[in-house]
JSON list of C-alpha atoms and ligand atoms in Angstrom, two decimals:
[
{"chain": "Y", "resi": 1, "resn": "UNK", "atom": "CA", "xyz": [82.07, 76.67, 53.47]},
{"chain": "Y", "resi": 2, "resn": "UNK", "atom": "CA", "xyz": [82.55, 76.34, 49.39]},
{"chain": "Y", "resi": 3, "resn": "UNK", "atom": "CA", "xyz": [79.53, 77.61, 47.49]},
{"chain": "Y", "resi": 4, "resn": "UNK", "atom": "CA", "xyz": [79.11, 74.55, 45.29]},
{"chain": "Y", "resi": 5, "resn": "UNK", "atom": "CA", "xyz": [76.58, 75.31, 42.86]},
{"chain": "Y", "resi": 6, "resn": "UNK", "atom": "CA", "xyz": [76.61, 78.71, 41.68]},
{"chain": "Y", "resi": 7, "resn": "UNK", "atom": "CA", "xyz": [72.64, 79.44, 41.73]},
{"chain": "Y", "resi": 8, "resn": "UNK", "atom": "CA", "xyz": [72.89, 78.16, 45.52]},
{"chain": "Y", "resi": 9, "resn": "UNK", "atom": "CA", "xyz": [73.37, 80.51, 48.45]},
{"chain": "Y", "resi": 10, "resn": "UNK", "atom": "CA", "xyz": [74.32, 80.06, 51.87]},
{"chain": "Y", "resi": 11, "resn": "UNK", "atom": "CA", "xyz": [71.76, 81.30, 53.93]},
{"chain": "Y", "resi": 12, "resn": "UNK", "atom": "CA", "xyz": [70.87, 81.13, 57.76]},
{"chain": "Y", "resi": 13, "resn": "UNK", "atom": "CA", "xyz": [67.69, 79.90, 59.44]},
{"chain": "Y", "resi": 14, "resn": "UNK", "atom": "CA", "xyz": [66.44, 80.20, 62.85]},
{"chain": "Y", "resi": 15, "resn": "UNK", "atom": "CA", "xyz": [64.17, 77.75, 64.17]},
{"chain": "Y", "resi": 16, "resn": "UNK", "atom": "CA", "xyz": [61.98, 78.11, 67.41]},
{"chain": "Y", "resi": 17, "resn": "UNK", "atom": "CA", "xyz": [60.43, 74.78, 68.15]},
{"chain": "Y", "resi": 18, "resn": "UNK", "atom": "CA", "xyz": [57.97, 74.09, 70.97]},
{"chain": "Y", "resi": 19, "resn": "UNK", "atom": "CA", "xyz": [56.21, 70.86, 71.84]},
{"chain": "Y", "resi": 20, "resn": "UNK", "atom": "CA", "xyz": [57.77, 67.39, 73.49]},
{"chain": "Y", "resi": 21, "resn": "UNK", "atom": "CA", "xyz": [61.27, 68.19, 72.34]},
{"chain": "Y", "resi": 22, "resn": "UNK", "atom": "CA", "xyz": [63.13, 67.82, 75.24]},
{"chain": "Y", "resi": 23, "resn": "UNK", "atom": "CA", "xyz": [64.42, 64.38, 76.58]},
{"chain": "Y", "resi": 24, "resn": "UNK", "atom": "CA", "xyz": [63.74, 62.81, 73.40]},
{"chain": "Y", "resi": 25, "resn": "UNK", "atom": "CA", "xyz": [66.93, 62.61, 71.84]},
{"chain": "Y", "resi": 26, "resn": "UNK", "atom": "CA", "xyz": [65.61, 65.59, 69.84]},
{"chain": "Y", "resi": 27, "resn": "UNK", "atom": "CA", "xyz": [69.06, 67.33, 69.59]},
{"chain": "Y", "resi": 28, "resn": "UNK", "atom": "CA", "xyz": [71.11, 64.55, 68.60]},
{"chain": "Y", "resi": 29, "resn": "UNK", "atom": "CA", "xyz": [68.63, 64.09, 65.78]},
{"chain": "Y", "resi": 30, "resn": "UNK", "atom": "CA", "xyz": [69.41, 67.49, 64.87]},
{"chain": "Y", "resi": 31, "resn": "UNK", "atom": "CA", "xyz": [73.02, 67.14, 65.34]},
{"chain": "Y", "resi": 32, "resn": "UNK", "atom": "CA", "xyz": [72.70, 64.39, 63.08]},
{"chain": "Y", "resi": 33, "resn": "UNK", "atom": "CA", "xyz": [70.74, 65.59, 60.42]},
{"chain": "Y", "resi": 34, "resn": "UNK", "atom": "CA", "xyz": [72.57, 69.15, 60.36]},
{"chain": "Y", "resi": 35, "resn": "UNK", "atom": "CA", "xyz": [75.91, 67.25, 59.83]},
{"chain": "Y", "resi": 36, "resn": "UNK", "atom": "CA", "xyz": [74.71, 65.13, 56.86]},
{"chain": "Y", "resi": 37, "resn": "UNK", "atom": "CA", "xyz": [73.21, 68.39, 55.27]},
{"chain": "Y", "resi": 38, "resn": "UNK", "atom": "CA", "xyz": [76.80, 69.90, 55.68]},
{"chain": "Y", "resi": 39, "resn": "UNK", "atom": "CA", "xyz": [75.17, 72.54, 57.92]},
{"chain": "Y", "resi": 40, "resn": "UNK", "atom": "CA", "xyz": [76.65, 74.66, 60.54]},
{"chain": "Y", "resi": 41, "resn": "UNK", "atom": "CA", "xyz": [75.14, 76.43, 63.38]},
{"chain": "Y", "resi": 42, "resn": "UNK", "atom": "CA", "xyz": [73.68, 75.20, 66.72]},
{"chain": "Y", "resi": 43, "resn": "UNK", "atom": "CA", "xyz": [70.72, 73.74, 68.58]},
{"chain": "Y", "resi": 44, "resn": "UNK", "atom": "CA", "xyz": [70.01, 74.81, 72.20]},
{"chain": "Y", "resi": 45, "resn": "UNK", "atom": "CA", "xyz": [67.23, 74.03, 74.99]},
{"chain": "Y", "resi": 46, "resn": "UNK", "atom": "CA", "xyz": [65.80, 76.46, 76.12]},
{"chain": "Y", "resi": 47, "resn": "UNK", "atom": "CA", "xyz": [62.89, 76.88, 78.89]},
{"chain": "Y", "resi": 48, "resn": "UNK", "atom": "CA", "xyz": [60.17, 77.18, 76.09]},
{"chain": "Y", "resi": 49, "resn": "UNK", "atom": "CA", "xyz": [61.65, 74.74, 73.97]},
{"chain": "Y", "resi": 50, "resn": "UNK", "atom": "CA", "xyz": [64.49, 74.51, 71.23]},
{"chain": "Y", "resi": 51, "resn": "UNK", "atom": "CA", "xyz": [66.15, 76.90, 69.23]},
{"chain": "Y", "resi": 52, "resn": "UNK", "atom": "CA", "xyz": [68.14, 75.83, 66.18]},
{"chain": "Y", "resi": 53, "resn": "UNK", "atom": "CA", "xyz": [69.97, 78.35, 63.83]},
{"chain": "Y", "resi": 54, "resn": "UNK", "atom": "CA", "xyz": [71.61, 76.78, 60.65]},
{"chain": "Y", "resi": 55, "resn": "UNK", "atom": "CA", "xyz": [73.58, 77.98, 57.97]},
{"chain": "Y", "resi": 56, "resn": "UNK", "atom": "CA", "xyz": [74.62, 76.24, 54.69]},
{"chain": "Y", "resi": 57, "resn": "UNK", "atom": "CA", "xyz": [73.43, 75.95, 51.22]},
{"chain": "Y", "resi": 58, "resn": "UNK", "atom": "CA", "xyz": [69.41, 76.62, 50.72]},
{"chain": "Y", "resi": 59, "resn": "UNK", "atom": "CA", "xyz": [69.05, 73.44, 48.86]},
{"chain": "Y", "resi": 60, "resn": "UNK", "atom": "CA", "xyz": [70.98, 71.61, 52.05]},
{"chain": "Y", "resi": 61, "resn": "UNK", "atom": "CA", "xyz": [68.48, 73.62, 54.53]},
{"chain": "Y", "resi": 62, "resn": "UNK", "atom": "CA", "xyz": [65.53, 72.30, 52.84]},
{"chain": "Y", "resi": 63, "resn": "UNK", "atom": "CA", "xyz": [66.65, 69.05, 52.84]},
{"chain": "Y", "resi": 64, "resn": "UNK", "atom": "CA", "xyz": [66.98, 69.66, 56.88]},
{"chain": "Y", "resi": 65, "resn": "UNK", "atom": "CA", "xyz": [63.40, 70.81, 57.16]},
{"chain": "Y", "resi": 66, "resn": "UNK", "atom": "CA", "xyz": [62.03, 67.87, 55.21]},
{"chain": "Y", "resi": 67, "resn": "UNK", "atom": "CA", "xyz": [64.12, 65.34, 57.53]},
{"chain": "Y", "resi": 68, "resn": "UNK", "atom": "CA", "xyz": [62.58, 67.43, 60.44]},
{"chain": "Y", "resi": 69, "resn": "UNK", "atom": "CA", "xyz": [59.08, 66.49, 58.92]},
{"chain": "Y", "resi": 70, "resn": "UNK", "atom": "CA", "xyz": [59.81, 63.04, 58.03]},
{"chain": "Y", "resi": 71, "resn": "UNK", "atom": "CA", "xyz": [62.34, 61.47, 60.40]},
{"chain": "Y", "resi": 72, "resn": "UNK", "atom": "CA", "xyz": [61.26, 63.05, 63.67]},
{"chain": "Y", "resi": 73, "resn": "UNK", "atom": "CA", "xyz": [62.43, 60.77, 66.87]},
{"chain": "Y", "resi": 74, "resn": "UNK", "atom": "CA", "xyz": [59.27, 58.53, 67.77]},
{"chain": "Y", "resi": 75, "resn": "UNK", "atom": "CA", "xyz": [58.96, 60.38, 71.22]},
{"chain": "Y", "resi": 76, "resn": "UNK", "atom": "CA", "xyz": [58.86, 63.99, 69.86]},
{"chain": "Y", "resi": 77, "resn": "UNK", "atom": "CA", "xyz": [56.35, 66.13, 68.96]},
{"chain": "Y", "resi": 78, "resn": "UNK", "atom": "CA", "xyz": [56.38, 69.39, 67.45]},
{"chain": "Y", "resi": 79, "resn": "UNK", "atom": "CA", "xyz": [53.33, 71.78, 68.78]},
{"chain": "Y", "resi": 80, "resn": "UNK", "atom": "CA", "xyz": [54.78, 74.88, 67.30]},
{"chain": "Y", "resi": 81, "resn": "UNK", "atom": "CA", "xyz": [57.49, 76.15, 64.52]},
{"chain": "Y", "resi": 82, "resn": "UNK", "atom": "CA", "xyz": [58.66, 79.63, 63.99]},
{"chain": "Y", "resi": 83, "resn": "UNK", "atom": "CA", "xyz": [61.22, 79.77, 61.21]},
{"chain": "Y", "resi": 84, "resn": "UNK", "atom": "CA", "xyz": [62.92, 83.08, 60.24]},
{"chain": "Y", "resi": 85, "resn": "UNK", "atom": "CA", "xyz": [65.66, 83.88, 57.70]},
{"chain": "Y", "resi": 86, "resn": "UNK", "atom": "CA", "xyz": [68.77, 85.73, 59.68]},
{"chain": "Y", "resi": 87, "resn": "UNK", "atom": "CA", "xyz": [71.90, 87.20, 59.13]},
{"chain": "Y", "resi": 88, "resn": "UNK", "atom": "CA", "xyz": [74.82, 84.85, 58.19]},
{"chain": "Y", "resi": 89, "resn": "UNK", "atom": "CA", "xyz": [77.41, 84.32, 61.07]},
{"chain": "Y", "resi": 90, "resn": "UNK", "atom": "CA", "xyz": [80.15, 82.08, 59.20]},
{"chain": "Y", "resi": 91, "resn": "UNK", "atom": "CA", "xyz": [80.11, 79.61, 61.64]},
{"chain": "Y", "resi": 92, "resn": "UNK", "atom": "CA", "xyz": [82.20, 76.16, 60.87]},
{"chain": "Y", "resi": 93, "resn": "UNK", "atom": "CA", "xyz": [80.61, 73.61, 62.42]},
{"chain": "Y", "resi": 94, "resn": "UNK", "atom": "CA", "xyz": [77.55, 72.76, 64.09]},
{"chain": "Y", "resi": 95, "resn": "UNK", "atom": "CA", "xyz": [77.41, 72.35, 67.74]},
{"chain": "Y", "resi": 96, "resn": "UNK", "atom": "CA", "xyz": [74.87, 71.16, 70.82]},
{"chain": "Y", "resi": 97, "resn": "UNK", "atom": "CA", "xyz": [74.96, 74.48, 72.98]},
{"chain": "Y", "resi": 98, "resn": "UNK", "atom": "CA", "xyz": [74.67, 73.95, 76.86]},
{"chain": "Y", "resi": 99, "resn": "UNK", "atom": "CA", "xyz": [71.40, 75.06, 78.07]},
{"chain": "Y", "resi": 100, "resn": "UNK", "atom": "CA", "xyz": [71.00, 77.97, 80.03]},
{"chain": "Y", "resi": 101, "resn": "UNK", "atom": "CA", "xyz": [68.37, 77.93, 82.93]},
{"chain": "Y", "resi": 102, "resn": "UNK", "atom": "CA", "xyz": [65.23, 80.32, 82.79]},
{"chain": "Y", "resi": 103, "resn": "UNK", "atom": "CA", "xyz": [62.82, 80.97, 85.13]},
{"chain": "Y", "resi": 104, "resn": "UNK", "atom": "CA", "xyz": [60.26, 81.35, 82.73]},
{"chain": "Y", "resi": 105, "resn": "UNK", "atom": "CA", "xyz": [60.03, 77.59, 82.49]},
{"chain": "Y", "resi": 106, "resn": "UNK", "atom": "CA", "xyz": [57.40, 76.74, 79.81]},
{"chain": "Y", "resi": 107, "resn": "UNK", "atom": "CA", "xyz": [57.96, 73.67, 77.76]},
{"chain": "Y", "resi": 108, "resn": "UNK", "atom": "CA", "xyz": [56.54, 70.41, 77.74]},
{"chain": "Y", "resi": 109, "resn": "UNK", "atom": "CA", "xyz": [58.47, 67.37, 79.82]},
{"chain": "Y", "resi": 110, "resn": "UNK", "atom": "CA", "xyz": [58.38, 63.91, 78.13]},
{"chain": "Y", "resi": 111, "resn": "UNK", "atom": "CA", "xyz": [57.13, 61.26, 80.78]},
{"chain": "Y", "resi": 112, "resn": "UNK", "atom": "CA", "xyz": [59.33, 58.20, 81.90]},
{"chain": "Y", "resi": 113, "resn": "UNK", "atom": "CA", "xyz": [59.37, 55.77, 79.11]},
{"chain": "Y", "resi": 114, "resn": "UNK", "atom": "CA", "xyz": [59.86, 51.97, 79.69]},
{"chain": "Y", "resi": 115, "resn": "UNK", "atom": "CA", "xyz": [62.77, 50.15, 78.58]},
{"chain": "Y", "resi": 116, "resn": "UNK", "atom": "CA", "xyz": [63.61, 50.13, 74.85]},
{"chain": "Y", "resi": 117, "resn": "UNK", "atom": "CA", "xyz": [64.12, 46.70, 72.92]},
{"chain": "Y", "resi": 118, "resn": "UNK", "atom": "CA", "xyz": [67.80, 47.67, 72.61]},
{"chain": "Y", "resi": 119, "resn": "UNK", "atom": "CA", "xyz": [68.40, 48.49, 76.58]},
{"chain": "Y", "resi": 120, "resn": "UNK", "atom": "CA", "xyz": [66.38, 45.10, 77.12]},
{"chain": "Y", "resi": 121, "resn": "UNK", "atom": "CA", "xyz": [68.72, 43.00, 75.12]},
{"chain": "Y", "resi": 122, "resn": "UNK", "atom": "CA", "xyz": [71.77, 44.32, 77.17]},
{"chain": "Y", "resi": 123, "resn": "UNK", "atom": "CA", "xyz": [70.20, 44.27, 80.28]},
{"chain": "Y", "resi": 124, "resn": "UNK", "atom": "CA", "xyz": [69.99, 40.39, 79.62]},
{"chain": "Y", "resi": 125, "resn": "UNK", "atom": "CA", "xyz": [73.16, 39.53, 77.79]},
{"chain": "Y", "resi": 126, "resn": "UNK", "atom": "CA", "xyz": [75.77, 38.25, 80.34]},
{"chain": "Y", "resi": 127, "resn": "UNK", "atom": "CA", "xyz": [78.62, 39.79, 78.05]},
{"chain": "Y", "resi": 128, "resn": "UNK", "atom": "CA", "xyz": [76.86, 43.31, 78.37]},
{"chain": "Y", "resi": 129, "resn": "UNK", "atom": "CA", "xyz": [78.72, 45.92, 80.87]},
{"chain": "Y", "resi": 130, "resn": "UNK", "atom": "CA", "xyz": [75.03, 46.87, 81.74]},
{"chain": "Y", "resi": 131, "resn": "UNK", "atom": "CA", "xyz": [74.18, 43.18, 82.57]},
{"chain": "Y", "resi": 132, "resn": "UNK", "atom": "CA", "xyz": [71.28, 43.48, 85.21]},
{"chain": "Y", "resi": 133, "resn": "UNK", "atom": "CA", "xyz": [72.02, 47.03, 86.03]},
{"chain": "Y", "resi": 134, "resn": "UNK", "atom": "CA", "xyz": [68.73, 48.10, 86.95]},
{"chain": "Y", "resi": 135, "resn": "UNK", "atom": "CA", "xyz": [68.92, 51.69, 85.80]},
{"chain": "Y", "resi": 136, "resn": "UNK", "atom": "CA", "xyz": [70.03, 50.85, 82.32]},
{"chain": "Y", "resi": 137, "resn": "UNK", "atom": "CA", "xyz": [68.45, 53.74, 79.95]},
{"chain": "Y", "resi": 138, "resn": "UNK", "atom": "CA", "xyz": [69.36, 55.17, 76.41]},
{"chain": "Y", "resi": 139, "resn": "UNK", "atom": "CA", "xyz": [68.52, 58.52, 74.47]},
{"chain": "Y", "resi": 140, "resn": "UNK", "atom": "CA", "xyz": [65.21, 56.39, 73.72]},
{"chain": "Y", "resi": 141, "resn": "UNK", "atom": "CA", "xyz": [64.00, 55.13, 76.91]},
{"chain": "Y", "resi": 142, "resn": "UNK", "atom": "CA", "xyz": [64.65, 55.73, 80.73]},
{"chain": "Y", "resi": 143, "resn": "UNK", "atom": "CA", "xyz": [63.31, 58.07, 83.40]},
{"chain": "Y", "resi": 144, "resn": "UNK", "atom": "CA", "xyz": [62.49, 61.81, 82.40]},
{"chain": "Y", "resi": 145, "resn": "UNK", "atom": "CA", "xyz": [59.90, 63.57, 84.62]},
{"chain": "Y", "resi": 146, "resn": "UNK", "atom": "CA", "xyz": [60.63, 61.58, 87.51]},
{"chain": "Y", "resi": 147, "resn": "UNK", "atom": "CA", "xyz": [64.31, 62.84, 87.63]},
{"chain": "Y", "resi": 148, "resn": "UNK", "atom": "CA", "xyz": [64.07, 66.39, 86.38]},
{"chain": "Y", "resi": 149, "resn": "UNK", "atom": "CA", "xyz": [64.40, 69.02, 89.41]},
{"chain": "Y", "resi": 150, "resn": "UNK", "atom": "CA", "xyz": [63.76, 71.92, 86.61]},
{"chain": "Y", "resi": 151, "resn": "UNK", "atom": "CA", "xyz": [64.22, 72.64, 83.10]},
{"chain": "Y", "resi": 152, "resn": "UNK", "atom": "CA", "xyz": [65.77, 72.86, 80.58]},
{"chain": "Y", "resi": 153, "resn": "UNK", "atom": "CA", "xyz": [66.10, 69.00, 80.55]},
{"chain": "Y", "resi": 154, "resn": "UNK", "atom": "CA", "xyz": [69.93, 68.60, 80.83]},
{"chain": "Y", "resi": 155, "resn": "UNK", "atom": "CA", "xyz": [71.96, 66.51, 83.49]},
{"chain": "Y", "resi": 156, "resn": "UNK", "atom": "CA", "xyz": [72.58, 69.46, 86.14]},
{"chain": "Y", "resi": 157, "resn": "UNK", "atom": "CA", "xyz": [69.29, 69.77, 86.27]},
{"chain": "Y", "resi": 158, "resn": "UNK", "atom": "CA", "xyz": [68.25, 66.72, 87.41]},
{"chain": "Y", "resi": 159, "resn": "UNK", "atom": "CA", "xyz": [68.69, 63.91, 89.84]},
{"chain": "Y", "resi": 160, "resn": "UNK", "atom": "CA", "xyz": [71.50, 62.26, 87.97]},
{"chain": "Y", "resi": 161, "resn": "UNK", "atom": "CA", "xyz": [73.90, 65.16, 88.75]},
{"chain": "Y", "resi": 162, "resn": "UNK", "atom": "CA", "xyz": [75.20, 63.66, 91.95]},
{"chain": "Y", "resi": 163, "resn": "UNK", "atom": "CA", "xyz": [76.25, 60.81, 89.95]},
{"chain": "Y", "resi": 164, "resn": "UNK", "atom": "CA", "xyz": [79.05, 61.91, 87.62]},
{"chain": "Y", "resi": 165, "resn": "UNK", "atom": "CA", "xyz": [79.54, 59.64, 84.57]},
{"chain": "Y", "resi": 166, "resn": "UNK", "atom": "CA", "xyz": [82.43, 57.13, 84.36]},
{"chain": "Y", "resi": 167, "resn": "UNK", "atom": "CA", "xyz": [84.85, 57.60, 81.57]},
{"chain": "Y", "resi": 168, "resn": "UNK", "atom": "CA", "xyz": [82.95, 54.81, 79.61]},
{"chain": "Y", "resi": 169, "resn": "UNK", "atom": "CA", "xyz": [79.45, 56.70, 80.06]},
{"chain": "Y", "resi": 170, "resn": "UNK", "atom": "CA", "xyz": [80.97, 59.61, 79.33]},
{"chain": "Y", "resi": 171, "resn": "UNK", "atom": "CA", "xyz": [82.50, 58.82, 76.05]},
{"chain": "Y", "resi": 172, "resn": "UNK", "atom": "CA", "xyz": [78.91, 57.34, 75.07]},
{"chain": "Y", "resi": 173, "resn": "UNK", "atom": "CA", "xyz": [77.28, 60.47, 75.94]},
{"chain": "Y", "resi": 174, "resn": "UNK", "atom": "CA", "xyz": [79.74, 62.63, 73.91]},
{"chain": "Y", "resi": 175, "resn": "UNK", "atom": "CA", "xyz": [80.03, 60.28, 70.99]},
{"chain": "Y", "resi": 176, "resn": "UNK", "atom": "CA", "xyz": [77.17, 61.67, 68.31]},
{"chain": "Y", "resi": 177, "resn": "UNK", "atom": "CA", "xyz": [77.13, 58.27, 66.85]},
{"chain": "Y", "resi": 178, "resn": "UNK", "atom": "CA", "xyz": [76.37, 56.42, 70.19]},
{"chain": "Y", "resi": 179, "resn": "UNK", "atom": "CA", "xyz": [72.79, 55.61, 71.05]},
{"chain": "Y", "resi": 180, "resn": "UNK", "atom": "CA", "xyz": [73.36, 57.27, 74.36]},
{"chain": "Y", "resi": 181, "resn": "UNK", "atom": "CA", "xyz": [74.61, 60.51, 72.63]},
{"chain": "Y", "resi": 182, "resn": "UNK", "atom": "CA", "xyz": [72.99, 62.93, 75.57]},
{"chain": "Y", "resi": 183, "resn": "UNK", "atom": "CA", "xyz": [70.92, 60.52, 77.17]},
{"chain": "Y", "resi": 184, "resn": "UNK", "atom": "CA", "xyz": [70.75, 62.71, 80.54]},
{"chain": "Y", "resi": 185, "resn": "UNK", "atom": "CA", "xyz": [70.23, 59.71, 82.85]},
{"chain": "Y", "resi": 186, "resn": "UNK", "atom": "CA", "xyz": [73.02, 57.65, 81.33]},
{"chain": "Y", "resi": 187, "resn": "UNK", "atom": "CA", "xyz": [74.64, 55.27, 83.77]},
{"chain": "Y", "resi": 188, "resn": "UNK", "atom": "CA", "xyz": [76.45, 51.84, 84.73]},
{"chain": "Y", "resi": 189, "resn": "UNK", "atom": "CA", "xyz": [76.89, 49.32, 87.14]},
{"chain": "Y", "resi": 190, "resn": "UNK", "atom": "CA", "xyz": [80.48, 51.67, 88.11]},
{"chain": "Y", "resi": 191, "resn": "UNK", "atom": "CA", "xyz": [78.91, 55.13, 88.24]},
{"chain": "Y", "resi": 192, "resn": "UNK", "atom": "CA", "xyz": [75.16, 55.21, 88.36]},
{"chain": "Y", "resi": 193, "resn": "UNK", "atom": "CA", "xyz": [72.83, 54.89, 91.04]},
{"chain": "Y", "resi": 194, "resn": "UNK", "atom": "CA", "xyz": [72.93, 51.42, 92.88]},
{"chain": "Y", "resi": 195, "resn": "UNK", "atom": "CA", "xyz": [70.18, 49.54, 94.68]},
{"chain": "Y", "resi": 196, "resn": "UNK", "atom": "CA", "xyz": [70.50, 48.07, 98.41]},
{"chain": "Y", "resi": 197, "resn": "UNK", "atom": "CA", "xyz": [68.77, 45.98, 100.54]},
{"chain": "Y", "resi": 198, "resn": "UNK", "atom": "CA", "xyz": [67.98, 47.41, 103.80]},
{"chain": "Y", "resi": 199, "resn": "UNK", "atom": "CA", "xyz": [66.63, 45.06, 106.56]},
{"chain": "Y", "resi": 200, "resn": "UNK", "atom": "CA", "xyz": [64.94, 48.15, 108.53]},
{"chain": "Y", "resi": 201, "resn": "UNK", "atom": "CA", "xyz": [67.91, 48.92, 110.80]},
{"chain": "Y", "resi": 202, "resn": "UNK", "atom": "CA", "xyz": [70.96, 48.95, 108.53]},
{"chain": "Y", "resi": 203, "resn": "UNK", "atom": "CA", "xyz": [71.90, 48.24, 104.71]},
{"chain": "Y", "resi": 204, "resn": "UNK", "atom": "CA", "xyz": [72.64, 44.62, 104.51]},
{"chain": "Y", "resi": 205, "resn": "UNK", "atom": "CA", "xyz": [75.52, 43.57, 102.12]},
{"chain": "Y", "resi": 206, "resn": "UNK", "atom": "CA", "xyz": [73.33, 41.52, 100.03]},
{"chain": "Y", "resi": 207, "resn": "UNK", "atom": "CA", "xyz": [74.55, 40.65, 96.50]},
{"chain": "Y", "resi": 208, "resn": "UNK", "atom": "CA", "xyz": [71.27, 40.29, 95.05]},
{"chain": "Y", "resi": 209, "resn": "UNK", "atom": "CA", "xyz": [68.91, 43.05, 96.34]},
{"chain": "Y", "resi": 210, "resn": "UNK", "atom": "CA", "xyz": [65.96, 42.06, 94.47]},
{"chain": "Y", "resi": 211, "resn": "UNK", "atom": "CA", "xyz": [65.77, 38.50, 94.82]},
{"chain": "Y", "resi": 212, "resn": "UNK", "atom": "CA", "xyz": [66.77, 38.75, 98.58]},
{"chain": "Y", "resi": 213, "resn": "UNK", "atom": "CA", "xyz": [63.99, 40.99, 99.17]},
{"chain": "Y", "resi": 214, "resn": "UNK", "atom": "CA", "xyz": [61.44, 38.90, 96.85]},
{"chain": "Y", "resi": 215, "resn": "UNK", "atom": "CA", "xyz": [62.76, 35.94, 99.26]},
{"chain": "Y", "resi": 216, "resn": "UNK", "atom": "CA", "xyz": [62.13, 37.95, 102.43]},
{"chain": "Y", "resi": 217, "resn": "UNK", "atom": "CA", "xyz": [58.84, 39.21, 101.39]},
{"chain": "Y", "resi": 218, "resn": "UNK", "atom": "CA", "xyz": [57.64, 35.31, 100.80]},
{"chain": "Y", "resi": 219, "resn": "UNK", "atom": "CA", "xyz": [58.90, 34.32, 103.85]},
{"chain": "Y", "resi": 220, "resn": "UNK", "atom": "CA", "xyz": [56.69, 37.10, 105.30]},
{"chain": "I", "resi": 1, "resn": "ZN", "atom": "ZN1", "xyz": [66.74, 52.17, 75.44]},
{"chain": "I", "resi": 2, "resn": "ZN", "atom": "ZN1", "xyz": [79.27, 54.55, 83.72]}
]
């Protein structure tokens, strides 16, 4: 990273953040504002919260800190933040690290969040690949608490671990510009959980399980 201003020097700063910071689009948000400010380093969930290390021009780090306050994702909430300057490591880019499991889990978990407006639009759009997919979700909505087996909140620690994402879902999950970037419950008709109608003895091959269930209930 080149030093653009003579007075501006490269520093590295470590943030330790606790609060509602897992499962609410916090890491994708950090990834975005780090890249916007040309900062290298990483963000990582741990069982206590989130750890961020950023390295770059001190002006850019200041910008990052301002955005961290002003642009926080709607569902995120910072209860505690500890900041310290550490030795520079000459990282070349900014990455989201994969979480490490830890037995001393002590972080706040977001509740499940009702389907957001964008997902609702897709849900009722016949041209959308998730048309009428009952488990539609994104970085800003969907199940959280009910699917978490253990923290840190990452797909391998959720009940979604038995549903490997299809290629299209994986692309969304790995694309920082996508609104499903790192959405742990990301799924679709092809790869996610499905709904079946069970008649008490066995599964039926109903094409419209919810509609048929309603009909059967009405019939008594
Ligand atoms: Zn959504
Ligand atoms: Zn899929």
